[in-house]
Amino acid sequence: MADIPAIEKAYQLGRQRYSDIGVDTERAMTRLEKIAVSLHCWQGDDVGGFESSDGLTGGGIMATGNYPGKARTADELRADADKAFSLIPGKHRFNLHSIYAETAGKKVERNELAPEHFAGWIDWAKQNQIGLDFNGSFFSHPKAASGFTLASNDPAIRKFWIEHGIACRKIGAAMGKELRTAAVTNIWIPDGYKDIPVDRKKPREILKESLNEILAEKFDKKHLLDAVECKLFGIGSESYVVGSHEFYMGYAMENKTLLCLDAGHFHPTEVISDKISSVLCYFEEILLHVSRGVRWDSDHVVILSDELQAIAYEIVRGGFLDRVHIGLDFFDASINRLAAWVIGTRCMIKALLIALLEPTGELRQLEQSGDFTSRLAILEELKTLPFGAIWDYYCLKQQTAVSTDWIDEVKKYENDVLSKR
Ligand code: RNT
Ligand code: ZN
């Protein structure tokens, strides 16, 4: 268990160190506390959802691993999420997919989903005083088996998915209204070709039309914020993805939706940290899917990597905290699923804290005056300042587990709850 006097002592020393370089640690923590990260429900059950018992995924989304204890029902998923939230400092959000509907054992097609199928989730969110975000699920479905949904040239298939998109926006708006915080409702579709297509144009024209139909109805922005998510390639869509970056960048700009940047959806050496300040020259708000690409997989558990840190720096340095919706998107079935949530979210918050502890004003001045030597030297020295002491103290103040203490709690939960599933 954490040694509280030692943490407090370390904090006092750390606070002094930061104060010496002109950084107010209290201020950083006060700002951090207000940042809500949206935890993605799908880490809890490998993107399975509750539609059927086979839990098969499709559309190039694949969780690998068979760690025992995954959530099989909404109640189990909520219990796991409650546990994860208790081990993460601050107040956050929860991001649902339509396949997590609760239909009381009745088969409800995705184009017939309605807010009532999410009443259980909304009640839970109310009780926990958290906001919800939402996603249409255009994959893992017989009508997505061809690899095409909204860009399909089969009118019946396309109609089905358009209706699904429309239904999902209504659900998102209802969530936002009930919870008094806009639900960011995201559209990602897997549509694309494994091998080189002849016609790259037509599917994009069809997708544009489909999106227009989905987005035709206007909702109050206080309840619903629409987002569209691009991807470079997926498993089975290696050669061509209809919803590319350029496609959605243009679409979102023209139609005033949010643009979603997923950290794993670009070329391996291309980073979203560099895109944030570019797209925010044109967009009011954006959505991030913070993830970690590893070779051909776009969804490894988020760690405190250079790129995660760069993303956090960009958000904080740019003054973008109110314009960037930070969502997480990863799934790993090879480790304790709840631990994956806790690891990834704690890393995201840590990265934001480190960014908030930067003496950015001074660095900016050095840069403007052309003193790149000092810029580099200070940036490197900052890396070994005692941010860990501030982080531990922040966790303590937020009444959540400090340092590795949360691991024992997860193990206990695994033993008492997960192992019995
Ligand atoms: C897939 C996209 C998408 C999904 C989730 C489940 O490549 O990143 O966001 O991961 O919607
Ligand atoms: Zn994503």
Tab-separated table of C-alpha atoms and ligand atoms in Angstrom:
chain	number	residue	atom	x	y	z
A	1	MET	CA	0.000	0.000	0.000
A	2	ALA	CA	1.086	3.537	-0.746
A	3	ASP	CA	3.092	5.261	1.970
A	4	ILE	CA	1.038	8.452	2.288
A	5	PRO	CA	3.533	10.584	4.239
A	6	ALA	CA	6.227	9.659	1.698
A	7	ILE	CA	3.944	10.662	-1.187
A	8	GLU	CA	3.155	13.979	0.453
A	9	LYS	CA	6.798	14.661	1.153
A	10	ALA	CA	7.783	13.795	-2.399
A	11	TYR	CA	5.032	16.082	-3.632
A	12	GLN	CA	6.310	19.033	-1.599
A	13	LEU	CA	9.787	18.543	-3.058
A	14	GLY	CA	8.364	18.108	-6.541
A	15	ARG	CA	6.198	21.169	-6.220
A	16	GLN	CA	9.278	23.208	-5.308
A	17	ARG	CA	11.235	21.837	-8.275
A	18	TYR	CA	8.449	22.844	-10.658
A	19	SER	CA	7.965	26.183	-8.970
A	20	ASP	CA	11.673	26.881	-9.569
A	21	ILE	CA	11.015	26.704	-13.309
A	22	GLY	CA	7.876	28.769	-13.043
A	23	VAL	CA	5.298	25.962	-13.086
A	24	ASP	CA	2.424	25.852	-10.601
A	25	THR	CA	1.653	22.208	-9.844
A	26	GLU	CA	-1.606	23.043	-8.069
A	27	ARG	CA	-2.846	24.850	-11.129
A	28	ALA	CA	-1.884	21.934	-13.343
A	29	MET	CA	-3.844	19.524	-11.147
A	30	THR	CA	-6.881	21.790	-11.038
A	31	ARG	CA	-6.943	21.895	-14.835
A	32	LEU	CA	-6.340	18.167	-15.162
A	33	GLU	CA	-9.274	17.368	-12.936
A	34	LYS	CA	-11.613	18.969	-15.465
A	35	ILE	CA	-10.511	16.832	-18.408
A	36	ALA	CA	-12.852	13.971	-19.181
A	37	VAL	CA	-11.452	11.091	-21.205
A	38	SER	CA	-14.000	8.869	-22.924
A	39	LEU	CA	-13.387	5.213	-22.068
A	40	HIS	CA	-14.449	2.878	-24.839
A	41	CYS	CA	-16.807	0.138	-23.697
A	42	TRP	CA	-15.459	-2.326	-26.235
A	43	GLN	CA	-12.210	-3.035	-24.388
A	44	GLY	CA	-14.418	-4.823	-21.841
A	45	ASP	CA	-15.529	-7.623	-24.151
A	46	ASP	CA	-13.305	-7.610	-27.248
A	47	VAL	CA	-15.797	-5.585	-29.333
A	48	GLY	CA	-18.306	-8.416	-28.978
A	49	GLY	CA	-21.489	-6.662	-27.917
A	50	PHE	CA	-24.629	-8.420	-26.776
A	51	GLU	CA	-26.438	-9.130	-29.999
A	52	SER	CA	-25.666	-12.829	-30.138
A	53	SER	CA	-23.616	-15.276	-28.171
A	54	ASP	CA	-20.909	-15.919	-30.736
A	55	GLY	CA	-19.322	-12.503	-30.203
A	56	LEU	CA	-17.598	-12.635	-33.571
A	57	THR	CA	-16.135	-9.440	-34.883
A	58	GLY	CA	-15.783	-8.460	-38.502
A	59	GLY	CA	-14.886	-5.553	-40.679
A	60	GLY	CA	-11.212	-5.881	-40.001
A	61	ILE	CA	-11.608	-5.423	-36.271
A	62	MET	CA	-10.069	-8.259	-34.369
A	63	ALA	CA	-9.195	-8.642	-30.713
A	64	THR	CA	-6.660	-11.391	-30.174
A	65	GLY	CA	-6.147	-13.352	-26.974
A	66	ASN	CA	-8.373	-15.434	-24.741
A	67	TYR	CA	-7.873	-14.045	-21.272
A	68	PRO	CA	-10.692	-15.373	-19.101
A	69	GLY	CA	-13.480	-13.328	-17.576
A	70	LYS	CA	-14.790	-11.084	-20.302
A	71	ALA	CA	-18.090	-9.299	-19.717
A	72	ARG	CA	-21.044	-11.192	-21.215
A	73	THR	CA	-23.877	-8.887	-20.280
A	74	ALA	CA	-24.443	-5.174	-19.858
A	75	ASP	CA	-24.526	-5.600	-16.091
A	76	GLU	CA	-21.154	-7.328	-16.135
A	77	LEU	CA	-19.690	-4.693	-18.404
A	78	ARG	CA	-21.007	-1.919	-16.176
A	79	ALA	CA	-19.595	-3.613	-13.082
A	80	ASP	CA	-16.184	-3.920	-14.774
A	81	ALA	CA	-16.310	-0.318	-15.913
A	82	ASP	CA	-17.261	0.812	-12.392
A	83	LYS	CA	-14.220	-0.995	-11.082
A	84	ALA	CA	-11.979	0.530	-13.752
A	85	PHE	CA	-13.334	4.038	-13.090
A	86	SER	CA	-12.575	3.609	-9.389
A	87	LEU	CA	-8.903	3.053	-10.242
A	88	ILE	CA	-8.582	6.077	-12.505
A	89	PRO	CA	-8.263	9.610	-11.096
A	90	GLY	CA	-10.866	12.166	-12.181
A	91	LYS	CA	-14.367	12.026	-13.694
A	92	HIS	CA	-14.592	10.575	-17.173
A	93	ARG	CA	-17.025	9.455	-19.865
A	94	PHE	CA	-18.075	6.144	-21.365
A	95	ASN	CA	-18.245	5.443	-25.073
A	96	LEU	CA	-20.789	2.894	-26.297
A	97	HIS	CA	-21.342	1.086	-29.564
A	98	SER	CA	-24.817	0.230	-30.792
A	99	ILE	CA	-24.102	-3.502	-30.352
A	100	TYR	CA	-24.247	-2.916	-26.596
A	101	ALA	CA	-27.991	-2.288	-26.712
A	102	GLU	CA	-30.151	-3.977	-24.086
A	103	THR	CA	-33.139	-5.499	-25.812
A	104	ALA	CA	-34.454	-7.815	-23.086
A	105	GLY	CA	-33.738	-10.933	-25.086
A	106	LYS	CA	-35.665	-9.679	-28.096
A	107	LYS	CA	-33.977	-9.454	-31.466
A	108	VAL	CA	-33.919	-5.836	-32.544
A	109	GLU	CA	-32.305	-5.134	-35.889
A	110	ARG	CA	-29.720	-2.405	-35.937
A	111	ASN	CA	-31.866	-0.181	-38.088
A	112	GLU	CA	-34.595	-0.398	-35.458
A	113	LEU	CA	-32.547	0.493	-32.432
A	114	ALA	CA	-33.944	3.340	-30.336
A	115	PRO	CA	-33.051	5.292	-27.194
A	116	GLU	CA	-35.122	2.915	-25.051
A	117	HIS	CA	-32.583	0.169	-25.752
A	118	PHE	CA	-29.986	2.243	-23.979
A	119	ALA	CA	-32.093	3.214	-20.964
A	120	GLY	CA	-30.015	0.977	-18.702
A	121	TRP	CA	-26.841	2.689	-19.813
A	122	ILE	CA	-28.329	6.149	-19.425
A	123	ASP	CA	-29.523	5.354	-15.891
A	124	TRP	CA	-26.106	4.029	-14.990
A	125	ALA	CA	-24.408	7.119	-16.423
A	126	LYS	CA	-26.792	9.350	-14.472
A	127	GLN	CA	-26.042	7.548	-11.248
A	128	ASN	CA	-22.319	7.854	-11.880
A	129	GLN	CA	-22.656	11.424	-13.146
A	130	ILE	CA	-20.746	10.671	-16.306
A	131	GLY	CA	-21.401	11.561	-19.920
A	132	LEU	CA	-21.908	8.996	-22.670
A	133	ASP	CA	-20.623	8.947	-26.235
A	134	PHE	CA	-21.920	6.723	-28.996
A	135	ASN	CA	-21.061	4.890	-32.223
A	136	GLY	CA	-22.960	3.201	-34.994
A	137	SER	CA	-21.699	-0.367	-35.504
A	138	PHE	CA	-21.204	-0.959	-39.217
A	139	PHE	CA	-19.419	-4.301	-38.834
A	140	SER	CA	-19.829	-7.824	-37.398
A	141	HIS	CA	-23.128	-8.281	-39.153
A	142	PRO	CA	-24.403	-10.419	-42.050
A	143	LYS	CA	-25.230	-7.250	-43.960
A	144	ALA	CA	-21.585	-6.179	-43.676
A	145	ALA	CA	-20.270	-9.528	-44.891
A	146	SER	CA	-19.451	-8.241	-48.374
A	147	GLY	CA	-17.103	-5.702	-46.829
A	148	PHE	CA	-19.345	-2.839	-47.881
A	149	THR	CA	-21.961	-0.980	-45.834
A	150	LEU	CA	-22.689	2.702	-46.488
A	151	ALA	CA	-20.671	2.543	-49.707
A	152	SER	CA	-22.381	-0.594	-50.959
A	153	ASN	CA	-23.804	-0.557	-54.451
A	154	ASP	CA	-26.580	-2.872	-53.298
A	155	PRO	CA	-29.463	-0.495	-52.528
A	156	ALA	CA	-30.979	-2.758	-49.864
A	157	ILE	CA	-27.687	-3.085	-47.970
A	158	ARG	CA	-27.012	0.581	-48.215
A	159	LYS	CA	-30.525	1.465	-47.050
A	160	PHE	CA	-30.180	-0.754	-44.014
A	161	TRP	CA	-26.973	0.940	-42.929
A	162	ILE	CA	-28.311	4.425	-43.595
A	163	GLU	CA	-31.247	3.606	-41.341
A	164	HIS	CA	-28.793	2.355	-38.758
A	165	GLY	CA	-26.855	5.621	-38.925
A	166	ILE	CA	-30.066	7.624	-38.524
A	167	ALA	CA	-31.152	5.501	-35.558
A	168	CYS	CA	-27.773	5.972	-33.888
A	169	ARG	CA	-27.897	9.738	-34.123
A	170	LYS	CA	-31.288	9.700	-32.411
A	171	ILE	CA	-29.848	7.538	-29.669
A	172	GLY	CA	-26.817	9.806	-29.266
A	173	ALA	CA	-29.035	12.888	-29.081
A	174	ALA	CA	-31.244	11.233	-26.461
A	175	MET	CA	-28.191	10.350	-24.375
A	176	GLY	CA	-26.894	13.890	-24.622
A	177	LYS	CA	-30.233	15.384	-23.682
A	178	GLU	CA	-30.775	13.098	-20.707
A	179	LEU	CA	-27.259	13.517	-19.398
A	180	ARG	CA	-26.935	17.214	-20.261
A	181	THR	CA	-23.685	16.735	-22.073
A	182	ALA	CA	-23.439	16.239	-25.817
A	183	ALA	CA	-22.822	12.650	-26.893
A	184	VAL	CA	-20.143	12.573	-29.551
A	185	THR	CA	-21.594	10.092	-32.032
A	186	ASN	CA	-19.018	8.678	-34.356
A	187	ILE	CA	-19.256	6.941	-37.710
A	188	TRP	CA	-16.586	4.517	-38.757
A	189	ILE	CA	-17.208	2.027	-41.548
A	190	PRO	CA	-14.897	-0.737	-42.744
A	191	ASP	CA	-15.730	-0.451	-46.451
A	192	GLY	CA	-12.849	-1.179	-48.756
A	193	TYR	CA	-11.089	-3.677	-50.988
A	194	LYS	CA	-8.443	-6.258	-50.247
A	195	ASP	CA	-6.991	-5.882	-53.697
A	196	ILE	CA	-6.479	-3.058	-56.103
A	197	PRO	CA	-9.780	-1.617	-57.301
A	198	VAL	CA	-10.508	-0.247	-60.714
A	199	ASP	CA	-13.087	2.213	-59.506
A	200	ARG	CA	-11.963	4.228	-56.523
A	201	LYS	CA	-14.433	6.959	-57.269
A	202	LYS	CA	-17.878	5.360	-57.225
A	203	PRO	CA	-17.796	3.968	-53.662
A	204	ARG	CA	-16.789	7.397	-52.401
A	205	GLU	CA	-19.638	9.049	-54.244
A	206	ILE	CA	-22.025	6.516	-52.734
A	207	LEU	CA	-20.591	7.031	-49.242
A	208	LYS	CA	-21.003	10.775	-49.563
A	209	GLU	CA	-24.643	10.327	-50.497
A	210	SER	CA	-25.237	7.905	-47.624
A	211	LEU	CA	-23.679	10.272	-45.108
A	212	ASN	CA	-25.814	13.105	-46.425
A	213	GLU	CA	-28.910	11.041	-45.771
A	214	ILE	CA	-27.777	10.071	-42.287
A	215	LEU	CA	-26.871	13.619	-41.336
A	216	ALA	CA	-29.898	15.311	-42.893
A	217	GLU	CA	-31.742	15.775	-39.617
A	218	LYS	CA	-30.409	18.600	-37.465
A	219	PHE	CA	-29.992	18.168	-33.739
A	220	ASP	CA	-29.111	20.578	-30.973
A	221	LYS	CA	-25.330	20.642	-30.592
A	222	LYS	CA	-25.831	20.613	-26.871
A	223	HIS	CA	-27.088	17.052	-27.235
A	224	LEU	CA	-25.330	15.573	-30.232
A	225	LEU	CA	-21.989	16.092	-31.920
A	226	ASP	CA	-21.434	14.048	-35.076
A	227	ALA	CA	-17.975	12.751	-35.967
A	228	VAL	CA	-16.554	10.799	-38.908
A	229	GLU	CA	-13.472	8.575	-38.694
A	230	CYS	CA	-11.074	7.766	-41.494
A	231	LYS	CA	-8.690	4.841	-41.872
A	232	LEU	CA	-5.788	4.071	-44.140
A	233	PHE	CA	-6.263	0.317	-44.353
A	234	GLY	CA	-7.660	-2.608	-42.410
A	235	ILE	CA	-7.402	-6.375	-42.414
A	236	GLY	CA	-9.159	-7.298	-45.649
A	237	SER	CA	-9.113	-3.734	-46.939
A	238	GLU	CA	-5.393	-3.373	-47.482
A	239	SER	CA	-5.530	-1.832	-50.935
A	240	TYR	CA	-8.359	0.624	-50.645
A	241	VAL	CA	-10.514	2.136	-47.934
A	242	VAL	CA	-13.456	4.216	-49.098
A	243	GLY	CA	-13.401	6.502	-46.064
A	244	SER	CA	-9.856	7.764	-46.395
A	245	HIS	CA	-8.412	10.759	-44.593
A	246	GLU	CA	-8.908	13.117	-47.501
A	247	PHE	CA	-12.454	11.895	-48.011
A	248	TYR	CA	-13.542	12.557	-44.446
A	249	MET	CA	-11.497	15.684	-44.002
A	250	GLY	CA	-13.382	17.209	-46.908
A	251	TYR	CA	-16.696	15.754	-45.865
A	252	ALA	CA	-16.434	16.934	-42.279
A	253	MET	CA	-15.377	20.397	-43.317
A	254	GLU	CA	-18.170	20.784	-45.833
A	255	ASN	CA	-20.812	19.348	-43.546
A	256	LYS	CA	-19.571	20.780	-40.271
A	257	THR	CA	-19.153	17.531	-38.394
A	258	LEU	CA	-16.247	16.718	-36.138
A	259	LEU	CA	-13.302	14.940	-37.663
A	260	CYS	CA	-12.100	11.878	-35.758
A	261	LEU	CA	-8.387	11.176	-35.826
A	262	ASP	CA	-7.495	7.658	-34.718
A	263	ALA	CA	-3.820	7.327	-33.788
A	264	GLY	CA	-3.625	3.916	-35.470
A	265	HIS	CA	-5.224	4.868	-38.770
A	266	PHE	CA	-2.342	6.406	-40.693
A	267	HIS	CA	0.954	5.344	-42.209
A	268	PRO	CA	3.242	3.898	-39.535
A	269	THR	CA	5.522	6.936	-39.529
A	270	GLU	CA	2.662	9.412	-39.741
A	271	VAL	CA	1.477	10.787	-36.413
A	272	ILE	CA	-1.771	12.430	-35.387
A	273	SER	CA	0.025	14.735	-32.934
A	274	ASP	CA	1.145	16.789	-35.921
A	275	LYS	CA	-2.356	16.875	-37.376
A	276	ILE	CA	-4.138	18.413	-34.386
A	277	SER	CA	-2.993	22.007	-34.850
A	278	SER	CA	-3.503	21.733	-38.606
A	279	VAL	CA	-7.070	20.545	-38.565
A	280	LEU	CA	-7.982	22.889	-35.724
A	281	CYS	CA	-7.183	25.807	-38.019
A	282	TYR	CA	-10.400	24.815	-39.764
A	283	PHE	CA	-12.491	22.769	-37.345
A	284	GLU	CA	-14.156	24.066	-34.227
A	285	GLU	CA	-13.834	20.686	-32.511
A	286	ILE	CA	-12.343	17.284	-33.203
A	287	LEU	CA	-12.538	13.795	-31.749
A	288	LEU	CA	-9.480	11.699	-31.033
A	289	HIS	CA	-9.316	7.950	-30.860
A	290	VAL	CA	-6.191	7.566	-28.837
A	291	SER	CA	-4.782	4.203	-29.671
A	292	ARG	CA	-1.403	2.626	-30.401
A	293	GLY	CA	-0.558	1.198	-33.762
A	294	VAL	CA	1.915	-1.676	-33.869
A	295	ARG	CA	2.825	-2.747	-37.414
A	296	TRP	CA	-0.501	-3.732	-39.002
A	297	ASP	CA	-2.566	-3.480	-35.822
A	298	SER	CA	-4.077	-0.137	-34.979
A	299	ASP	CA	-5.430	-0.911	-31.547
A	300	HIS	CA	-2.812	-1.857	-28.967
A	301	VAL	CA	-3.270	-0.679	-25.381
A	302	VAL	CA	-2.159	2.918	-24.963
A	303	ILE	CA	1.122	3.370	-23.110
A	304	LEU	CA	3.099	6.462	-22.172
A	305	SER	CA	4.853	6.530	-25.518
A	306	ASP	CA	6.511	9.479	-27.220
A	307	GLU	CA	3.492	9.830	-29.477
A	308	LEU	CA	1.005	9.785	-26.610
A	309	GLN	CA	3.064	12.489	-24.947
A	310	ALA	CA	3.205	14.453	-28.185
A	311	ILE	CA	-0.596	14.271	-28.523
A	312	ALA	CA	-1.039	15.580	-24.984
A	313	TYR	CA	1.506	18.357	-25.529
A	314	GLU	CA	-0.252	19.466	-28.695
A	315	ILE	CA	-3.641	19.626	-26.982
A	316	VAL	CA	-2.297	21.563	-24.008
A	317	ARG	CA	0.176	23.835	-25.788
A	318	GLY	CA	-2.371	24.807	-28.399
A	319	GLY	CA	-4.949	25.702	-25.768
A	320	PHE	CA	-7.199	23.052	-27.330
A	321	LEU	CA	-8.467	21.295	-24.213
A	322	ASP	CA	-12.012	22.493	-24.845
A	323	ARG	CA	-11.951	21.703	-28.554
A	324	VAL	CA	-10.563	18.178	-28.514
A	325	HIS	CA	-12.732	15.299	-27.348
A	326	ILE	CA	-10.334	12.678	-26.092
A	327	GLY	CA	-11.610	9.162	-26.667
A	328	LEU	CA	-9.682	5.936	-26.302
A	329	ASP	CA	-9.796	3.093	-28.797
A	330	PHE	CA	-7.907	-0.124	-28.198
A	331	PHE	CA	-8.724	-3.726	-27.443
A	332	ASP	CA	-6.545	-6.451	-26.056
A	333	ALA	CA	-7.955	-9.820	-25.043
A	334	SER	CA	-4.609	-11.242	-23.962
A	335	ILE	CA	-4.429	-9.415	-20.628
A	336	ASN	CA	-6.952	-8.609	-17.931
A	337	ARG	CA	-9.409	-6.412	-19.831
A	338	LEU	CA	-10.137	-4.126	-16.958
A	339	ALA	CA	-6.427	-3.620	-16.360
A	340	ALA	CA	-6.091	-2.629	-20.020
A	341	TRP	CA	-8.638	0.140	-19.475
A	342	VAL	CA	-6.852	1.303	-16.348
A	343	ILE	CA	-3.391	1.235	-17.930
A	344	GLY	CA	-4.427	3.086	-21.063
A	345	THR	CA	-6.530	5.714	-19.316
A	346	ARG	CA	-4.008	6.368	-16.569
A	347	CYS	CA	-1.353	6.823	-19.259
A	348	MET	CA	-3.526	9.304	-21.134
A	349	ILE	CA	-4.074	11.318	-17.947
A	350	LYS	CA	-0.378	11.115	-17.025
A	351	ALA	CA	0.573	12.454	-20.433
A	352	LEU	CA	-1.837	15.357	-19.978
A	353	LEU	CA	-0.390	16.081	-16.548
A	354	ILE	CA	3.161	16.105	-17.901
A	355	ALA	CA	2.048	18.508	-20.616
A	356	LEU	CA	0.368	20.758	-18.045
A	357	LEU	CA	3.642	20.812	-16.086
A	358	GLU	CA	5.599	22.257	-18.980
A	359	PRO	CA	6.910	25.847	-18.824
A	360	THR	CA	5.521	26.375	-22.304
A	361	GLY	CA	5.669	30.160	-22.257
A	362	GLU	CA	9.404	30.172	-21.670
A	363	LEU	CA	10.014	27.535	-24.325
A	364	ARG	CA	7.938	29.474	-26.821
A	365	GLN	CA	9.974	32.595	-26.181
A	366	LEU	CA	13.196	30.710	-26.745
A	367	GLU	CA	11.839	29.350	-29.978
A	368	GLN	CA	10.713	32.748	-31.173
A	369	SER	CA	14.066	34.286	-30.374
A	370	GLY	CA	15.805	31.551	-32.325
A	371	ASP	CA	17.532	29.946	-29.336
A	372	PHE	CA	16.987	26.382	-30.466
A	373	THR	CA	19.902	25.194	-28.342
A	374	SER	CA	18.121	26.114	-25.129
A	375	ARG	CA	14.818	24.809	-26.481
A	376	LEU	CA	16.277	21.368	-27.032
A	377	ALA	CA	18.299	21.396	-23.820
A	378	ILE	CA	15.311	22.352	-21.658
A	379	LEU	CA	12.935	19.926	-23.348
A	380	GLU	CA	15.369	17.134	-22.539
A	381	GLU	CA	15.929	18.262	-18.939
A	382	LEU	CA	12.166	18.405	-18.401
A	383	LYS	CA	11.961	14.695	-19.099
A	384	THR	CA	13.588	13.852	-15.771
A	385	LEU	CA	11.725	16.302	-13.564
A	386	PRO	CA	9.756	14.507	-10.821
A	387	PHE	CA	6.365	14.392	-12.503
A	388	GLY	CA	5.835	10.980	-10.852
A	389	ALA	CA	5.639	12.702	-7.476
A	390	ILE	CA	2.938	15.037	-8.769
A	391	TRP	CA	1.062	12.173	-10.387
A	392	ASP	CA	1.094	10.075	-7.193
A	393	TYR	CA	-0.148	13.020	-5.191
A	394	TYR	CA	-2.864	13.711	-7.757
A	395	CYS	CA	-4.082	10.105	-7.466
A	396	LEU	CA	-4.045	10.412	-3.690
A	397	LYS	CA	-6.033	13.635	-3.776
A	398	GLN	CA	-8.511	12.108	-6.210
A	399	GLN	CA	-8.940	9.239	-3.773
A	400	THR	CA	-7.876	6.618	-6.208
A	401	ALA	CA	-5.134	4.019	-6.181
A	402	VAL	CA	-1.595	5.368	-6.116
A	403	SER	CA	1.178	3.873	-8.242
A	404	THR	CA	0.916	0.092	-8.577
A	405	ASP	CA	-1.673	-0.274	-5.802
A	406	TRP	CA	-4.441	-0.652	-8.354
A	407	ILE	CA	-2.971	-3.926	-9.601
A	408	ASP	CA	-3.843	-5.702	-6.347
A	409	GLU	CA	-7.375	-4.383	-6.637
A	410	VAL	CA	-7.696	-5.716	-10.165
A	411	LYS	CA	-6.318	-9.086	-9.076
A	412	LYS	CA	-8.803	-9.233	-6.243
A	413	TYR	CA	-11.652	-8.380	-8.627
A	414	GLU	CA	-10.391	-11.015	-11.006
A	415	ASN	CA	-10.438	-13.557	-8.252
A	416	ASP	CA	-13.802	-12.576	-6.768
A	417	VAL	CA	-15.712	-11.730	-9.955
A	418	LEU	CA	-14.041	-12.399	-13.311
A	419	SER	CA	-12.849	-15.933	-12.562
A	420	LYS	CA	-16.436	-16.953	-11.752
A	421	ARG	CA	-17.755	-16.076	-15.215
B	1	RNT	C1	-11.695	0.728	-36.347
B	1	RNT	C2	-11.965	2.058	-35.751
B	1	RNT	C3	-13.162	2.131	-34.864
B	1	RNT	C4	-13.306	0.939	-33.956
B	1	RNT	C5	-14.350	1.061	-32.891
B	1	RNT	C6	-14.768	-0.245	-32.375
B	1	RNT	O1	-10.520	0.659	-36.982
B	1	RNT	O2	-10.852	2.516	-35.051
B	1	RNT	O3	-13.151	3.309	-34.152
B	1	RNT	O4	-12.112	0.589	-33.335
B	1	RNT	O5	-15.375	1.840	-33.320
B	2	ZN	ZN	-11.054	4.320	-33.888
